Coordinates of C-alpha atoms in Angstrom, one line a residue:
X1 CA 47.1 -52.8 80.4
X2 CA 47.1 -51.6 83.7
X3 CA 46.9 -48.0 83.4
X4 CA 43.9 -47.9 80.7
X5 CA 41.7 -50.9 82.7
X6 CA 38.9 -49.8 83.9
X7 CA 38.1 -46.6 82.2
X8 CA 34.8 -46.0 80.4
X9 CA 35.5 -46.5 76.4
X10 CA 34.4 -43.0 75.5
X11 CA 36.5 -41.6 78.4
X12 CA 39.1 -43.0 77.3
X13 CA 38.9 -41.0 74.1
X14 CA 38.7 -37.9 75.8
X15 CA 41.6 -38.8 78.0
X16 CA 43.6 -40.3 75.3
X17 CA 45.1 -36.5 74.3
X18 CA 47.8 -36.8 71.4
X19 CA 48.2 -39.0 68.5
X20 CA 51.2 -41.6 69.0
X21 CA 51.2 -40.6 72.8
X22 CA 50.1 -43.5 75.8
X23 CA 49.1 -43.6 78.8
X24 CA 50.9 -45.6 81.3
X25 CA 50.7 -46.1 85.1
X26 CA 53.6 -43.4 85.7
X27 CA 50.8 -40.6 85.1
X28 CA 49.4 -41.1 88.1
X29 CA 50.4 -42.2 91.2
X30 CA 47.5 -45.2 91.3
X31 CA 47.1 -48.4 90.1
X32 CA 43.9 -49.8 88.6
X33 CA 42.8 -52.6 89.9
X34 CA 40.3 -53.7 86.6
X35 CA 37.2 -53.1 88.5
X36 CA 35.5 -56.1 87.3
X37 CA 32.9 -55.8 89.9
X38 CA 31.8 -52.1 88.6
X39 CA 32.0 -53.8 84.9
X40 CA 29.7 -56.7 85.4
X41 CA 27.3 -53.9 87.5
X42 CA 27.6 -51.8 84.0
X43 CA 27.0 -55.4 82.4
X44 CA 23.8 -56.0 84.0
X45 CA 22.3 -52.0 84.1
X46 CA 22.7 -52.0 80.5
X47 CA 21.2 -55.3 79.8
X48 CA 17.7 -53.8 81.9
X49 CA 17.9 -50.3 80.2
X50 CA 18.4 -51.9 76.6
X51 CA 15.2 -54.3 77.4
X52 CA 12.9 -51.8 79.4
X53 CA 13.9 -49.1 77.0
X54 CA 12.7 -51.7 73.7
X55 CA 9.9 -52.4 75.2
X56 CA 8.8 -49.1 76.7
X57 CA 9.8 -47.1 73.4
X58 CA 7.8 -49.7 71.3
X59 CA 4.7 -49.4 73.4
X60 CA 4.9 -45.8 72.9
X61 CA 4.9 -46.2 69.3
X62 CA 2.3 -48.7 69.4
X63 CA 0.1 -46.4 71.5
X64 CA 0.6 -43.6 69.1
X65 CA 0.1 -45.8 66.1
X66 CA -3.4 -46.7 67.4
X67 CA -4.6 -42.8 68.3
X68 CA -3.2 -41.9 64.9
X69 CA -6.7 -41.1 63.5
X70 CA -8.2 -39.9 66.5
X71 CA -5.4 -37.6 67.7
X72 CA -2.9 -35.7 65.0
X73 CA -0.8 -33.3 67.3
X74 CA 2.5 -31.6 66.4
X75 CA 3.8 -32.9 69.5
X76 CA 3.2 -36.7 68.4
X77 CA 6.0 -36.3 65.8
X78 CA 8.0 -35.4 68.8
X79 CA 6.9 -38.3 70.8
X80 CA 7.3 -40.2 67.5
X81 CA 10.9 -39.1 67.1
X82 CA 12.2 -39.1 70.6
X83 CA 10.7 -43.0 70.6
X84 CA 12.6 -43.9 67.5
X85 CA 15.7 -42.1 68.6
X86 CA 15.8 -43.9 72.0
X87 CA 15.1 -46.8 70.1
X88 CA 18.1 -46.7 68.6
X89 CA 20.0 -45.6 71.4
X90 CA 19.4 -48.7 73.1
X91 CA 20.3 -51.0 70.7
X92 CA 24.0 -49.8 70.5
X93 CA 24.1 -50.7 74.6
X94 CA 24.6 -54.7 73.8
X95 CA 28.1 -53.8 71.6
X96 CA 29.3 -51.5 74.5
X97 CA 27.9 -54.4 77.4
X98 CA 30.0 -57.0 75.2
X99 CA 32.9 -54.1 75.3
X100 CA 32.7 -53.5 78.8
X101 CA 32.8 -57.2 79.4
X102 CA 36.1 -57.4 77.9
X103 CA 37.9 -55.3 79.3
X104 CA 37.2 -52.0 77.2
X105 CA 38.4 -54.0 74.0
X106 CA 36.7 -53.5 70.7
X107 CA 36.2 -57.2 69.0
X108 CA 33.8 -55.8 66.5
X109 CA 36.0 -53.7 64.0
X110 CA 37.1 -50.7 63.2
X111 CA 33.5 -49.8 60.4
X112 CA 31.3 -50.7 63.7
X113 CA 33.7 -48.6 65.9
X114 CA 32.7 -45.3 63.7
X115 CA 28.8 -47.0 63.4
X116 CA 28.3 -47.4 67.1
X117 CA 29.9 -44.4 68.1
X118 CA 28.3 -42.2 66.1
X119 CA 24.6 -43.7 66.5
X120 CA 25.3 -43.3 70.1
X121 CA 26.5 -39.7 70.1
X122 CA 23.6 -38.5 67.3
X123 CA 21.1 -40.1 69.3
X124 CA 22.5 -38.8 72.5
X125 CA 22.2 -35.1 70.8
X126 CA 18.8 -35.7 69.5
X127 CA 16.9 -37.0 72.1
X128 CA 18.2 -33.9 74.4
X129 CA 17.0 -32.0 71.4
X130 CA 13.3 -33.5 71.1
X131 CA 13.0 -33.0 74.8
X132 CA 13.6 -29.5 74.1
X133 CA 11.5 -28.8 71.1
X134 CA 8.7 -30.4 73.2
X135 CA 8.8 -28.4 76.3
X136 CA 8.8 -25.2 73.7
X137 CA 5.5 -27.0 72.1
X138 CA 4.0 -27.8 75.7
X139 CA 4.3 -24.2 76.9
X140 CA 3.3 -22.8 73.2
X141 CA 0.4 -25.2 72.7
X142 CA -1.4 -24.0 75.8
X143 CA -0.4 -20.4 75.8
X144 CA -2.1 -20.4 72.0
X145 CA -5.0 -22.9 72.9
X146 CA -7.7 -20.2 72.1
X147 CA -6.0 -20.6 68.2
X148 CA -6.4 -24.5 67.3
X149 CA -4.6 -24.8 64.1
X150 CA -3.3 -28.5 64.5
X151 CA -2.7 -29.0 60.8
X152 CA -0.2 -26.1 60.7
X153 CA 1.4 -27.2 63.8
X154 CA 1.5 -30.8 62.6
X155 CA 3.5 -29.2 59.7
X156 CA 5.4 -27.3 61.2
X157 CA 6.2 -30.0 63.8
X158 CA 7.7 -32.0 60.5
X159 CA 10.4 -29.2 59.8
X160 CA 11.3 -29.2 63.2
X161 CA 12.0 -32.7 63.5
X162 CA 13.9 -32.5 60.1
X163 CA 15.9 -29.3 61.2
X164 CA 16.5 -31.6 64.9
X165 CA 18.1 -34.5 63.0
X166 CA 20.1 -32.4 60.6
X167 CA 21.5 -30.8 63.4
X168 CA 22.2 -33.9 65.6
X169 CA 24.0 -35.1 62.8
X170 CA 26.2 -32.2 62.6
X171 CA 26.8 -32.2 66.3
X172 CA 28.1 -36.0 65.5
X173 CA 30.4 -35.1 62.7
X174 CA 33.7 -35.0 64.7
X175 CA 32.4 -38.3 66.1
X176 CA 31.8 -39.8 63.2
X177 CA 35.4 -38.5 61.5
X178 CA 37.8 -39.2 63.9
X179 CA 36.4 -42.2 65.9
X180 CA 38.7 -45.2 65.3
X181 CA 40.1 -48.6 66.7
X182 CA 43.3 -47.8 68.4
X183 CA 46.0 -49.9 69.7
X184 CA 46.6 -49.2 72.8
X185 CA 49.3 -50.6 74.6
X186 CA 48.3 -54.1 73.3
X187 CA 45.0 -53.7 73.7
X188 CA 42.2 -52.2 70.3
X189 CA 40.1 -49.5 72.0
X190 CA 37.0 -47.8 70.1
X191 CA 38.1 -44.0 70.8
X192 CA 38.3 -40.6 69.4
X193 CA 41.6 -39.5 68.0
X194 CA 41.8 -35.9 67.3
X195 CA 45.0 -34.6 65.5
X196 CA 45.4 -31.1 67.3
X197 CA 45.8 -33.0 70.8
X198 CA 44.1 -32.4 74.1
X199 CA 42.6 -28.5 72.9
X200 CA 41.0 -30.6 70.3
X201 CA 39.5 -32.4 73.3
X202 CA 38.8 -29.8 75.5
X203 CA 36.4 -28.4 72.3
X204 CA 35.0 -31.1 72.1
X205 CA 33.5 -31.7 75.4
X206 CA 32.9 -27.8 75.4
X207 CA 30.2 -28.6 72.6
X208 CA 28.8 -31.6 74.5
X209 CA 28.3 -30.2 77.5
X210 CA 26.9 -26.3 76.2
X211 CA 24.7 -27.9 72.9
X212 CA 23.9 -31.1 74.7
X213 CA 22.8 -30.3 78.1
X214 CA 23.5 -26.4 79.0
X215 CA 21.3 -24.6 76.4
X216 CA 18.7 -27.4 76.2
X217 CA 18.4 -27.1 80.3
X218 CA 18.0 -23.4 79.9
X219 CA 15.0 -23.5 77.3
X220 CA 13.4 -26.4 79.3
X221 CA 13.8 -24.5 82.5
X222 CA 12.5 -21.2 80.8
X223 CA 9.4 -22.9 78.7
X224 CA 8.5 -24.6 82.1
X225 CA 8.8 -21.5 84.2
X226 CA 6.4 -19.6 81.6
X227 CA 4.2 -22.9 81.4
X228 CA 3.7 -22.8 85.2
X229 CA 3.1 -18.7 85.6
X230 CA 0.3 -19.4 82.5
X231 CA -1.1 -22.2 84.9
X232 CA -1.4 -20.2 87.7
X233 CA -3.1 -17.0 86.5
X234 CA -5.9 -18.9 84.7
X235 CA -6.1 -21.3 87.4
X236 CA -6.5 -18.2 89.7
X237 CA -9.1 -16.7 87.2
X238 CA -11.1 -20.2 87.2
X239 CA -10.5 -21.7 90.8
X240 CA -9.0 -24.6 89.6
X241 CA -6.0 -25.4 92.2
X242 CA -6.1 -28.8 91.0
X243 CA -4.7 -28.3 87.6
X244 CA -2.4 -26.0 89.0
X245 CA -1.0 -28.6 91.1
X246 CA -1.1 -31.2 88.6
X247 CA 0.8 -29.4 86.2
X248 CA 3.6 -28.4 89.1
X249 CA 4.3 -31.6 89.9
X250 CA 4.6 -32.9 86.4
X251 CA 6.8 -30.4 85.7
X252 CA 8.5 -30.8 88.8
X253 CA 9.5 -34.9 87.7
X254 CA 10.1 -33.5 84.0
X255 CA 13.1 -30.9 85.1
X256 CA 14.3 -33.2 87.8
X257 CA 14.5 -36.6 85.8
X258 CA 16.5 -34.3 83.1
X259 CA 18.7 -32.5 85.6
X260 CA 19.5 -35.7 87.2
X261 CA 20.0 -37.8 84.3
X262 CA 22.9 -35.4 82.6
X263 CA 24.3 -33.3 85.3
X264 CA 26.6 -35.6 87.1
X265 CA 27.8 -36.8 83.2
X266 CA 28.5 -33.3 82.1
X267 CA 29.9 -32.0 85.6
X268 CA 32.7 -34.9 85.5
X269 CA 33.0 -34.0 81.6
X270 CA 33.6 -30.7 82.4
X271 CA 36.3 -31.4 85.1
X272 CA 38.0 -33.3 82.2
X273 CA 37.9 -30.0 80.2
X274 CA 39.5 -28.2 83.0
X275 CA 42.3 -30.8 83.0
X276 CA 42.6 -30.6 80.0
X277 CA 43.2 -26.7 79.6
X278 CA 45.7 -27.2 82.9
X279 CA 43.1 -25.3 84.6
X280 CA 43.4 -28.1 87.3
X281 CA 45.5 -31.1 88.3
X282 CA 45.4 -35.1 86.7
X283 CA 45.4 -36.4 90.1
X284 CA 44.8 -39.5 91.9
X285 CA 41.2 -38.3 93.0
X286 CA 40.7 -37.3 89.2
X287 CA 41.9 -40.9 88.3
X288 CA 39.4 -42.5 90.6
X289 CA 36.4 -40.5 89.7
X290 CA 37.0 -41.2 86.0
X291 CA 37.6 -44.7 86.6
X292 CA 34.6 -45.3 89.2
X293 CA 32.4 -43.0 89.6
X294 CA 32.0 -41.4 85.6
X295 CA 31.0 -45.2 84.4
X296 CA 28.0 -44.8 87.1
X297 CA 27.2 -41.2 85.8
X298 CA 27.1 -43.2 82.1
X299 CA 24.7 -45.5 83.0
X300 CA 22.4 -43.1 85.1
X301 CA 22.3 -41.0 81.5
X302 CA 21.4 -43.9 79.6
X303 CA 18.6 -45.0 81.8
X304 CA 16.7 -41.4 80.2
X305 CA 16.2 -43.3 77.4
X306 CA 13.8 -45.9 79.1
X307 CA 12.8 -43.2 81.4
X308 CA 11.4 -41.1 79.0
X309 CA 8.0 -43.5 77.9
X310 CA 7.6 -44.0 81.3
X311 CA 7.1 -40.5 82.3
X312 CA 5.1 -40.4 79.0
X313 CA 2.6 -42.5 80.2
X314 CA 2.4 -41.1 83.5
X315 CA 1.8 -37.6 82.0
X316 CA -0.9 -38.9 80.1
X317 CA -3.3 -39.1 83.3
X318 CA -3.4 -35.0 83.3
X319 CA -6.0 -35.6 80.1
X320 CA -8.5 -36.8 82.8
X321 CA -7.9 -33.5 84.4
X322 CA -10.9 -30.9 84.0
X323 CA -9.3 -28.3 82.0
X324 CA -8.4 -24.9 82.5
X325 CA -10.9 -23.3 80.3
X326 CA -13.5 -25.3 78.0
X327 CA -11.7 -23.6 75.2
X328 CA -8.5 -24.6 76.0
X329 CA -9.3 -28.2 75.9
X330 CA -7.7 -28.6 72.7
X331 CA -4.3 -27.1 73.5
X332 CA -3.8 -28.3 76.9
X333 CA -4.3 -32.2 75.6
X334 CA -2.3 -32.0 72.6
X335 CA 0.5 -31.0 75.0
X336 CA 0.2 -33.7 77.4
X337 CA 3.6 -35.3 76.9
X338 CA 6.2 -34.4 79.1
X339 CA 9.1 -32.4 77.7

């Protein structure tokens, strides 16, 4: 399996463009070396992320449970669902770690291929959607703090959570339908096989980039820009630069963490779209990037699932800062969570 060795399993699905076709070393003028060191590093990262994600998200769930009677806010439903999403996501990592150790040869059968791949993709969408929803909620809670309607917000949050899970499930439908264990050059690989060839794969990528990154990033950026503008105006009126500095710092951390974790992965994915649409060449540099750089970007994206609880805890420090106005206290404390 010289041509496929070293590729990331999900990326194999994207590279394997046509049913009945196969990739061989003649497609590109470079021979993969199997990269055992890289595969070992990926396994270590997956183990650390899985352990940290389990501990961190379980602590978040415990904290929400303990504080349930004292704090009932709409945003806590998003926090709860985000923690559940990240938990499900990190539980798939042991399967991908084993797959990586075995040089991307899938040992768990066709049913588990569909389940694990679908759960991975669905929770990727759900996590990003919940982060986006919380960014909007955070701004709205602060801006409308004068109208404290906690019960109404909690009810609305439940419906939004249901909608998010529905949208994530729909976005995952192509993965659930077309994922399968496929024999490629004697190896059983868990990947996607679209009947329409590389153009369907390109469309799959475009959906992932647009729905899973571009639109959420735009919404998150706009929400936080409006939040900073609102806080700046209130801080100027109340002479409270400490609040403005605190919020500016937290917003910077949130936006940068979201961007840094996901942008490299989606940038390389977009490159693969250009290749499939014949807008870019599949050459040696493309092969090297997808063999050695792409796995690193996937690991970076996975760290987001254990990074969320850390930032969640850090953002709680905002509760100890004097609020903008006495009447805005409830609204501000409802939206301490980052998004």
